[in-house]
Amino acid sequence: MGKGEDKGCSMRRIEAGSRYTYLPEGCRLCRKGAKLVLFVTGICNNSCFYCPVSKEKIGRDVVFANERPVKSVEDVFEEIEMMDAEGIAITGGEPLLKIEKVREYLKLAKKLDLHVHLYTSLPAGEKLKKLEGLDEIRFHPPELKSPEKYEESIRLAKKLGMDAGFEIPAIRFEEKIVEIVNRNDAFLNVNQLEVSESNWERIAESYSITDYYVSDEETERIVKEYERAEKFHYCSARFKDIAQFRRRLIRMAMNHPEFYAVTRDGTLVCTRVEGDAERLSIAEEILRKAGQEFVRFEDCIETTPELEKKIREALKSEGLRLRIVERYPTYNRLVLEVMDI
Ligand code: SF4
């Protein structure tokens, strides 16, 4: 048995309609917002109709640690630090098409004592023996076809000491999946199908959509059937937003300098000083002289949202633009709200 919650507990209901009888360790960390998503390649030999990978990433051999583009292992390390990660989810594309990269990241994770789980659409077979340090593996049969091909690999993964199971979107009920997990003491994770720019047209042809996911009613009809799996976990789309993502933001926000104001949603509020490079250097001088903490980016400076009036005036008199900004604490600094001051 893996490190997740023990088999056999009755159904536990958690946030936003999610529930489980067994929660794999990777999901437990994800719920805490402590899981870093490591996208190791956009290359994949399948073309699932519901594939959520963006058009910019699919088919391209690119690496991202959460929102951060990765050029070297150091970038991954920085992202781990930024969110105080306790675990890594290796995903793609198809990660096992780039197994050497996966091995490199596994080494880093083990050095830092992080839990690692990996998603794959391949019945990995003997490749599993190369994944030293992997704690948990989740098999995804594309469009739920031929799940029996994965049974041998589930057995082998468990023999190698990994926790193992299926992770599937709730597109339909596939009896064989339940039989395989129950036969092998494996887990089953079922996800509500989410709609993104890249997949919504194809999903809308066959399912009814509410907001950005397949409706709860339609999903529940399918998920109910899967509850026959002994080690069962259902993860709703809203759960990902209100629990997992929000908690990750809070962890990241808390690792920023104290002058940022942190909201209950884990976003940051600050004053953003904008201008060309020369003016930004003048702004740095002004803030330094005033003893004001700040962070310099290539395109702007960020400092406290409660900047004194005389400092604001001094900056403006140098032709700099000042705005109060609410943004994500993520690498891409996605802005949610802006107000000129
Ligand atoms: S296996 Fe995954 S990455 Fe590949 S096409 Fe299907 S959903 Fe997309």
Short mmCIF file of C-alpha atoms and ligand atoms in Angstrom, two decimals:
data_model
loop_
_atom_site.label_atom_id
_atom_site.label_comp_id
_atom_site.label_asym_id
_atom_site.label_seq_id
_atom_site.Cartn_x
_atom_site.Cartn_y
_atom_site.Cartn_z
CA MET A 1 0.00 0.00 0.00
CA GLY A 2 1.28 3.50 -0.86
CA LYS A 3 1.62 6.50 1.41
CA GLY A 4 -1.86 7.79 0.56
CA GLU A 5 -4.81 7.48 2.93
CA ASP A 6 -5.70 3.90 3.79
CA LYS A 7 -7.97 1.79 1.69
CA GLY A 8 -11.34 0.94 3.12
CA CYS A 9 -12.43 4.24 4.66
CA SER A 10 -15.97 5.27 3.91
CA MET A 11 -16.60 8.03 1.39
CA ARG A 12 -15.21 11.35 2.64
CA ARG A 13 -16.63 14.52 1.14
CA ILE A 14 -14.29 17.46 0.74
CA GLU A 15 -14.44 20.84 -1.04
CA ALA A 16 -16.63 21.55 -4.08
CA GLY A 17 -18.19 18.10 -4.55
CA SER A 18 -14.89 16.22 -4.48
CA ARG A 19 -14.81 12.99 -2.50
CA TYR A 20 -12.71 9.92 -1.88
CA THR A 21 -12.33 6.61 -0.17
CA TYR A 22 -8.60 6.72 -0.85
CA LEU A 23 -6.44 9.76 -1.47
CA PRO A 24 -3.06 9.08 -3.10
CA GLU A 25 -0.18 11.05 -1.58
CA GLY A 26 0.16 13.17 -4.76
CA CYS A 27 -3.47 14.29 -4.37
CA ARG A 28 -2.99 15.03 -0.67
CA LEU A 29 -0.11 17.40 -1.54
CA CYS A 30 -2.10 18.89 -4.38
CA ARG A 31 -4.99 19.65 -2.00
CA LYS A 32 -2.54 21.55 0.21
CA GLY A 33 -1.36 23.58 -2.79
CA ALA A 34 2.09 22.03 -2.23
CA LYS A 35 2.48 20.30 -5.59
CA LEU A 36 4.56 21.75 -8.39
CA VAL A 37 3.35 20.82 -11.88
CA LEU A 38 6.31 19.94 -14.06
CA PHE A 39 5.31 19.79 -17.72
CA VAL A 40 8.25 17.94 -19.27
CA THR A 41 7.28 17.91 -22.93
CA GLY A 42 4.37 18.83 -25.19
CA ILE A 43 5.13 15.89 -27.44
CA CYS A 44 2.53 13.12 -27.41
CA ASN A 45 1.55 10.42 -29.91
CA ASN A 46 -2.14 10.59 -29.06
CA SER A 47 -4.82 13.09 -29.98
CA CYS A 48 -7.49 12.71 -27.28
CA PHE A 49 -10.56 14.79 -28.14
CA TYR A 50 -10.53 16.32 -24.66
CA CYS A 51 -6.78 17.10 -24.53
CA PRO A 52 -6.48 20.24 -22.38
CA VAL A 53 -2.89 21.09 -23.37
CA SER A 54 -2.71 24.52 -24.98
CA LYS A 55 -1.98 24.98 -28.68
CA GLU A 56 1.30 26.74 -27.76
CA LYS A 57 2.56 23.66 -25.91
CA ILE A 58 1.14 20.57 -27.62
CA GLY A 59 3.56 18.95 -30.03
CA ARG A 60 6.45 21.13 -28.85
CA ASP A 61 9.30 19.87 -26.73
CA VAL A 62 9.08 22.58 -24.08
CA VAL A 63 9.36 22.39 -20.29
CA PHE A 64 7.41 24.41 -17.71
CA ALA A 65 7.51 24.38 -13.93
CA ASN A 66 4.03 25.71 -13.14
CA GLU A 67 3.92 28.91 -15.25
CA ARG A 68 7.72 29.26 -15.43
CA PRO A 69 9.49 28.32 -18.71
CA VAL A 70 12.39 26.00 -17.89
CA LYS A 71 15.81 26.25 -19.55
CA SER A 72 17.76 24.40 -16.87
CA VAL A 73 17.29 22.40 -13.68
CA GLU A 74 17.98 25.65 -11.74
CA ASP A 75 14.69 27.08 -13.04
CA VAL A 76 12.85 24.11 -11.57
CA PHE A 77 14.72 24.57 -8.32
CA GLU A 78 13.71 28.24 -8.16
CA GLU A 79 10.06 27.37 -8.66
CA ILE A 80 10.28 24.69 -5.94
CA GLU A 81 11.64 27.34 -3.57
CA MET A 82 9.09 29.94 -4.61
CA MET A 83 6.14 27.74 -3.64
CA ASP A 84 7.80 25.68 -0.90
CA ALA A 85 6.84 22.61 -2.89
CA GLU A 86 6.53 19.31 -1.07
CA GLY A 87 5.90 17.31 -4.21
CA ILE A 88 6.15 17.30 -7.99
CA ALA A 89 3.62 16.09 -10.57
CA ILE A 90 5.37 15.15 -13.80
CA THR A 91 3.09 15.59 -16.78
CA GLY A 92 2.97 16.50 -20.46
CA GLY A 93 2.36 15.65 -23.39
CA GLU A 94 3.77 12.19 -22.82
CA PRO A 95 6.58 12.37 -20.23
CA LEU A 96 7.89 8.88 -20.96
CA LEU A 97 8.80 9.91 -24.51
CA LYS A 98 11.46 12.03 -22.78
CA ILE A 99 12.50 9.58 -20.11
CA GLU A 100 16.04 10.97 -19.72
CA LYS A 101 14.63 14.36 -18.75
CA VAL A 102 12.26 12.66 -16.32
CA ARG A 103 15.20 10.84 -14.73
CA GLU A 104 17.08 14.12 -14.32
CA TYR A 105 14.13 15.72 -12.50
CA LEU A 106 13.62 12.63 -10.38
CA LYS A 107 17.21 12.97 -9.20
CA LEU A 108 16.64 16.60 -8.21
CA ALA A 109 13.39 15.73 -6.42
CA LYS A 110 15.02 12.94 -4.44
CA LYS A 111 17.89 15.21 -3.39
CA LEU A 112 15.27 17.58 -1.98
CA ASP A 113 13.20 14.75 -0.50
CA LEU A 114 10.11 15.63 -2.56
CA HIS A 115 7.32 13.22 -3.37
CA VAL A 116 6.93 12.63 -7.13
CA HIS A 117 4.02 11.30 -9.12
CA LEU A 118 3.89 10.90 -12.87
CA TYR A 119 1.07 10.73 -15.43
CA THR A 120 1.48 8.59 -18.50
CA SER A 121 -0.67 7.38 -21.35
CA LEU A 122 1.78 4.55 -22.08
CA PRO A 123 1.63 1.06 -20.55
CA ALA A 124 5.14 1.74 -19.35
CA GLY A 125 6.24 -1.90 -18.84
CA GLU A 126 10.00 -2.30 -18.43
CA LYS A 127 10.50 1.49 -18.62
CA LEU A 128 9.25 1.59 -15.03
CA LYS A 129 12.55 0.10 -13.92
CA LYS A 130 14.30 3.23 -15.14
CA LEU A 131 12.15 5.50 -12.99
CA GLU A 132 14.12 5.18 -9.82
CA GLY A 133 12.76 7.46 -7.10
CA LEU A 134 9.25 7.68 -8.55
CA ASP A 135 6.70 7.36 -5.74
CA GLU A 136 3.45 7.14 -7.63
CA ILE A 137 2.28 6.51 -11.18
CA ARG A 138 -1.07 7.29 -12.78
CA PHE A 139 -2.01 5.62 -16.03
CA HIS A 140 -4.31 7.36 -18.47
CA PRO A 141 -5.61 5.19 -21.34
CA PRO A 142 -6.30 7.73 -24.12
CA GLU A 143 -10.10 8.12 -24.46
CA LEU A 144 -10.32 5.17 -21.99
CA LYS A 145 -9.56 2.67 -24.74
CA SER A 146 -7.98 -0.73 -23.93
CA PRO A 147 -7.39 -0.28 -20.18
CA GLU A 148 -6.39 -3.97 -19.98
CA LYS A 149 -3.07 -3.04 -21.64
CA TYR A 150 -2.07 -1.27 -18.42
CA GLU A 151 -2.75 -4.02 -15.91
CA GLU A 152 0.67 -5.63 -16.14
CA SER A 153 2.35 -2.23 -15.65
CA ILE A 154 0.20 -1.46 -12.61
CA ARG A 155 1.35 -4.75 -11.10
CA LEU A 156 4.98 -4.08 -11.92
CA ALA A 157 4.83 -0.54 -10.55
CA LYS A 158 3.45 -1.82 -7.26
CA LYS A 159 6.12 -4.51 -7.14
CA LEU A 160 8.72 -1.75 -7.54
CA GLY A 161 7.26 0.02 -4.50
CA MET A 162 5.23 2.71 -6.27
CA ASP A 163 1.63 3.52 -5.58
CA ALA A 164 -0.25 2.99 -8.84
CA GLY A 165 -3.61 3.46 -10.44
CA PHE A 166 -5.63 5.04 -13.22
CA GLU A 167 -6.36 8.73 -13.61
CA ILE A 168 -9.13 9.41 -16.11
CA PRO A 169 -11.51 12.15 -17.16
CA ALA A 170 -15.23 11.49 -16.57
CA ILE A 171 -16.13 11.05 -20.24
CA ARG A 172 -18.03 7.75 -19.87
CA PHE A 173 -18.16 4.67 -17.69
CA GLU A 174 -15.69 1.89 -18.53
CA GLU A 175 -16.35 -1.17 -16.41
CA LYS A 176 -12.95 -2.76 -17.10
CA ILE A 177 -11.19 0.10 -15.32
CA VAL A 178 -13.01 -0.64 -12.08
CA GLU A 179 -12.30 -4.36 -12.41
CA ILE A 180 -8.59 -3.78 -12.96
CA VAL A 181 -8.12 -1.43 -10.00
CA ASN A 182 -10.08 -3.66 -7.63
CA ARG A 183 -8.19 -6.73 -8.77
CA ASN A 184 -4.83 -5.07 -8.15
CA ASP A 185 -5.44 -2.93 -5.07
CA ALA A 186 -4.82 0.10 -7.30
CA PHE A 187 -6.46 3.51 -7.05
CA LEU A 188 -8.80 5.27 -9.40
CA ASN A 189 -8.84 9.06 -9.79
CA VAL A 190 -11.69 10.48 -11.83
CA ASN A 191 -11.59 14.13 -12.93
CA GLN A 192 -14.42 16.35 -14.04
CA LEU A 193 -13.75 17.24 -17.65
CA GLU A 194 -12.56 20.83 -17.99
CA VAL A 195 -13.00 22.93 -21.06
CA SER A 196 -10.14 25.02 -22.38
CA GLU A 197 -9.52 27.07 -25.49
CA SER A 198 -7.95 24.06 -27.15
CA ASN A 199 -10.69 21.47 -26.51
CA TRP A 200 -14.06 23.18 -25.99
CA GLU A 201 -15.38 22.79 -29.53
CA ARG A 202 -14.86 19.04 -29.51
CA ILE A 203 -16.26 18.64 -25.98
CA ALA A 204 -19.30 20.81 -26.70
CA GLU A 205 -20.29 18.42 -29.52
CA SER A 206 -21.13 15.66 -27.02
CA TYR A 207 -21.51 17.18 -23.53
CA SER A 208 -23.38 20.01 -21.85
CA ILE A 209 -21.04 22.63 -20.45
CA THR A 210 -21.44 24.84 -17.38
CA ASP A 211 -18.89 27.64 -17.02
CA TYR A 212 -15.62 25.93 -17.94
CA TYR A 213 -16.46 22.27 -17.30
CA VAL A 214 -18.89 19.50 -18.25
CA SER A 215 -22.01 20.01 -16.14
CA ASP A 216 -22.16 18.52 -12.64
CA GLU A 217 -25.32 16.54 -13.51
CA GLU A 218 -23.76 14.85 -16.52
CA THR A 219 -20.47 14.23 -14.70
CA GLU A 220 -22.20 12.81 -11.60
CA ARG A 221 -24.05 10.22 -13.68
CA ILE A 222 -20.71 8.84 -14.84
CA VAL A 223 -18.82 9.28 -11.57
CA LYS A 224 -21.49 7.40 -9.55
CA GLU A 225 -20.66 4.26 -11.53
CA TYR A 226 -16.96 4.57 -10.79
CA GLU A 227 -17.64 4.64 -7.06
CA ARG A 228 -17.54 0.86 -7.26
CA ALA A 229 -13.75 1.19 -7.22
CA GLU A 230 -12.52 0.43 -3.70
CA LYS A 231 -9.79 3.07 -3.83
CA PHE A 232 -11.80 5.85 -5.37
CA HIS A 233 -11.27 9.60 -5.68
CA TYR A 234 -13.32 12.14 -7.61
CA CYS A 235 -11.83 15.59 -8.22
CA SER A 236 -14.22 18.32 -9.38
CA ALA A 237 -13.20 21.22 -11.60
CA ARG A 238 -14.15 23.79 -8.96
CA PHE A 239 -12.05 21.96 -6.39
CA LYS A 240 -9.01 22.69 -8.51
CA ASP A 241 -9.80 26.40 -8.40
CA ILE A 242 -10.95 26.98 -4.87
CA ALA A 243 -8.66 24.57 -3.07
CA GLN A 244 -5.63 23.51 -5.03
CA PHE A 245 -4.85 26.64 -7.07
CA ARG A 246 -5.81 29.15 -4.38
CA ARG A 247 -3.68 27.37 -1.78
CA ARG A 248 -0.71 27.28 -4.12
CA LEU A 249 -1.10 31.03 -4.69
CA ILE A 250 -1.14 31.66 -0.95
CA ARG A 251 2.05 29.63 -0.48
CA MET A 252 3.73 31.61 -3.27
CA ALA A 253 2.43 34.97 -2.05
CA MET A 254 3.85 34.37 1.42
CA ASN A 255 7.30 33.95 -0.09
CA HIS A 256 7.29 37.51 -1.47
CA PRO A 257 8.83 40.54 0.29
CA GLU A 258 6.70 41.90 3.11
CA PHE A 259 5.77 45.14 1.38
CA TYR A 260 3.30 43.28 -0.86
CA ALA A 261 -0.25 43.12 0.53
CA VAL A 262 -1.61 39.55 0.26
CA THR A 263 -5.34 39.05 -0.34
CA ARG A 264 -7.43 36.11 0.94
CA ASP A 265 -7.25 34.64 -2.56
CA GLY A 266 -3.46 34.64 -2.53
CA THR A 267 -3.06 37.52 -4.98
CA LEU A 268 -0.59 40.37 -4.40
CA VAL A 269 -1.36 44.08 -4.29
CA CYS A 270 1.43 46.60 -4.90
CA THR A 271 2.32 49.90 -6.50
CA ARG A 272 3.79 49.39 -9.92
CA VAL A 273 6.17 52.03 -11.26
CA GLU A 274 6.43 52.04 -15.04
CA GLY A 275 8.71 53.83 -17.47
CA ASP A 276 11.66 53.22 -19.77
CA ALA A 277 14.91 51.70 -18.44
CA GLU A 278 16.52 55.08 -17.78
CA ARG A 279 13.54 56.39 -15.81
CA LEU A 280 13.28 53.15 -13.86
CA SER A 281 16.90 53.62 -12.73
CA ILE A 282 15.95 57.09 -11.47
CA ALA A 283 12.96 55.55 -9.66
CA GLU A 284 15.30 53.07 -7.98
CA GLU A 285 17.41 55.98 -6.71
CA ILE A 286 14.35 57.80 -5.33
CA LEU A 287 13.01 54.70 -3.57
CA ARG A 288 16.42 53.81 -2.15
CA LYS A 289 16.93 57.30 -0.75
CA ALA A 290 13.46 57.14 0.84
CA GLY A 291 14.39 53.79 2.45
CA GLN A 292 11.57 52.12 0.57
CA GLU A 293 11.81 48.40 -0.24
CA PHE A 294 11.12 47.43 -3.86
CA VAL A 295 11.71 44.79 -6.53
CA ARG A 296 13.05 45.70 -9.97
CA PHE A 297 11.80 43.79 -13.00
CA GLU A 298 12.79 44.37 -16.59
CA ASP A 299 9.60 46.28 -17.38
CA CYS A 300 8.72 47.89 -14.03
CA ILE A 301 9.39 48.29 -10.32
CA GLU A 302 7.05 47.01 -7.64
CA THR A 303 6.80 48.49 -4.19
CA THR A 304 4.33 48.95 -1.33
CA PRO A 305 0.71 49.81 -2.18
CA GLU A 306 0.91 52.40 0.61
CA LEU A 307 3.55 54.60 -0.92
CA GLU A 308 3.84 58.02 0.75
CA LYS A 309 2.43 60.95 -1.18
CA LYS A 310 5.75 62.78 -1.41
CA ILE A 311 7.47 59.72 -2.92
CA ARG A 312 4.64 59.31 -5.41
CA GLU A 313 4.97 62.97 -6.41
CA ALA A 314 8.75 62.63 -6.80
CA LEU A 315 8.33 59.63 -9.10
CA LYS A 316 5.63 61.24 -11.18
CA SER A 317 7.69 64.38 -11.62
CA GLU A 318 10.31 62.17 -13.35
CA GLY A 319 7.68 61.09 -15.91
CA LEU A 320 7.03 57.69 -14.35
CA ARG A 321 3.57 56.10 -14.38
CA LEU A 322 2.19 54.79 -11.07
CA ARG A 323 -0.53 52.19 -10.77
CA ILE A 324 -1.97 50.01 -8.06
CA VAL A 325 -1.89 46.46 -9.38
CA GLU A 326 -3.44 43.23 -8.14
CA ARG A 327 -1.66 40.24 -9.63
CA TYR A 328 -0.90 36.56 -9.21
CA PRO A 329 2.29 35.75 -7.31
CA THR A 330 3.28 33.45 -10.16
CA TYR A 331 6.29 33.69 -12.45
CA ASN A 332 4.22 35.25 -15.26
CA ARG A 333 2.88 37.95 -12.85
CA LEU A 334 -0.57 37.79 -14.41
CA VAL A 335 -2.41 41.05 -13.67
CA LEU A 336 -6.02 40.89 -12.48
CA GLU A 337 -6.75 44.56 -11.77
CA VAL A 338 -5.07 47.87 -12.43
CA MET A 339 -5.82 51.36 -11.15
CA ASP A 340 -3.90 54.52 -12.06
CA ILE A 341 -2.87 56.66 -9.08
S1 SF4 B 1 -2.52 11.59 -23.78
FE1 SF4 B 1 -2.70 13.49 -22.63
S2 SF4 B 1 -1.32 14.96 -23.63
FE2 SF4 B 1 -1.64 13.21 -25.04
S3 SF4 B 1 -3.30 13.87 -26.38
FE3 SF4 B 1 -4.22 12.66 -24.70
S4 SF4 B 1 -4.75 14.20 -23.13
FE4 SF4 B 1 -3.33 15.21 -24.56
#
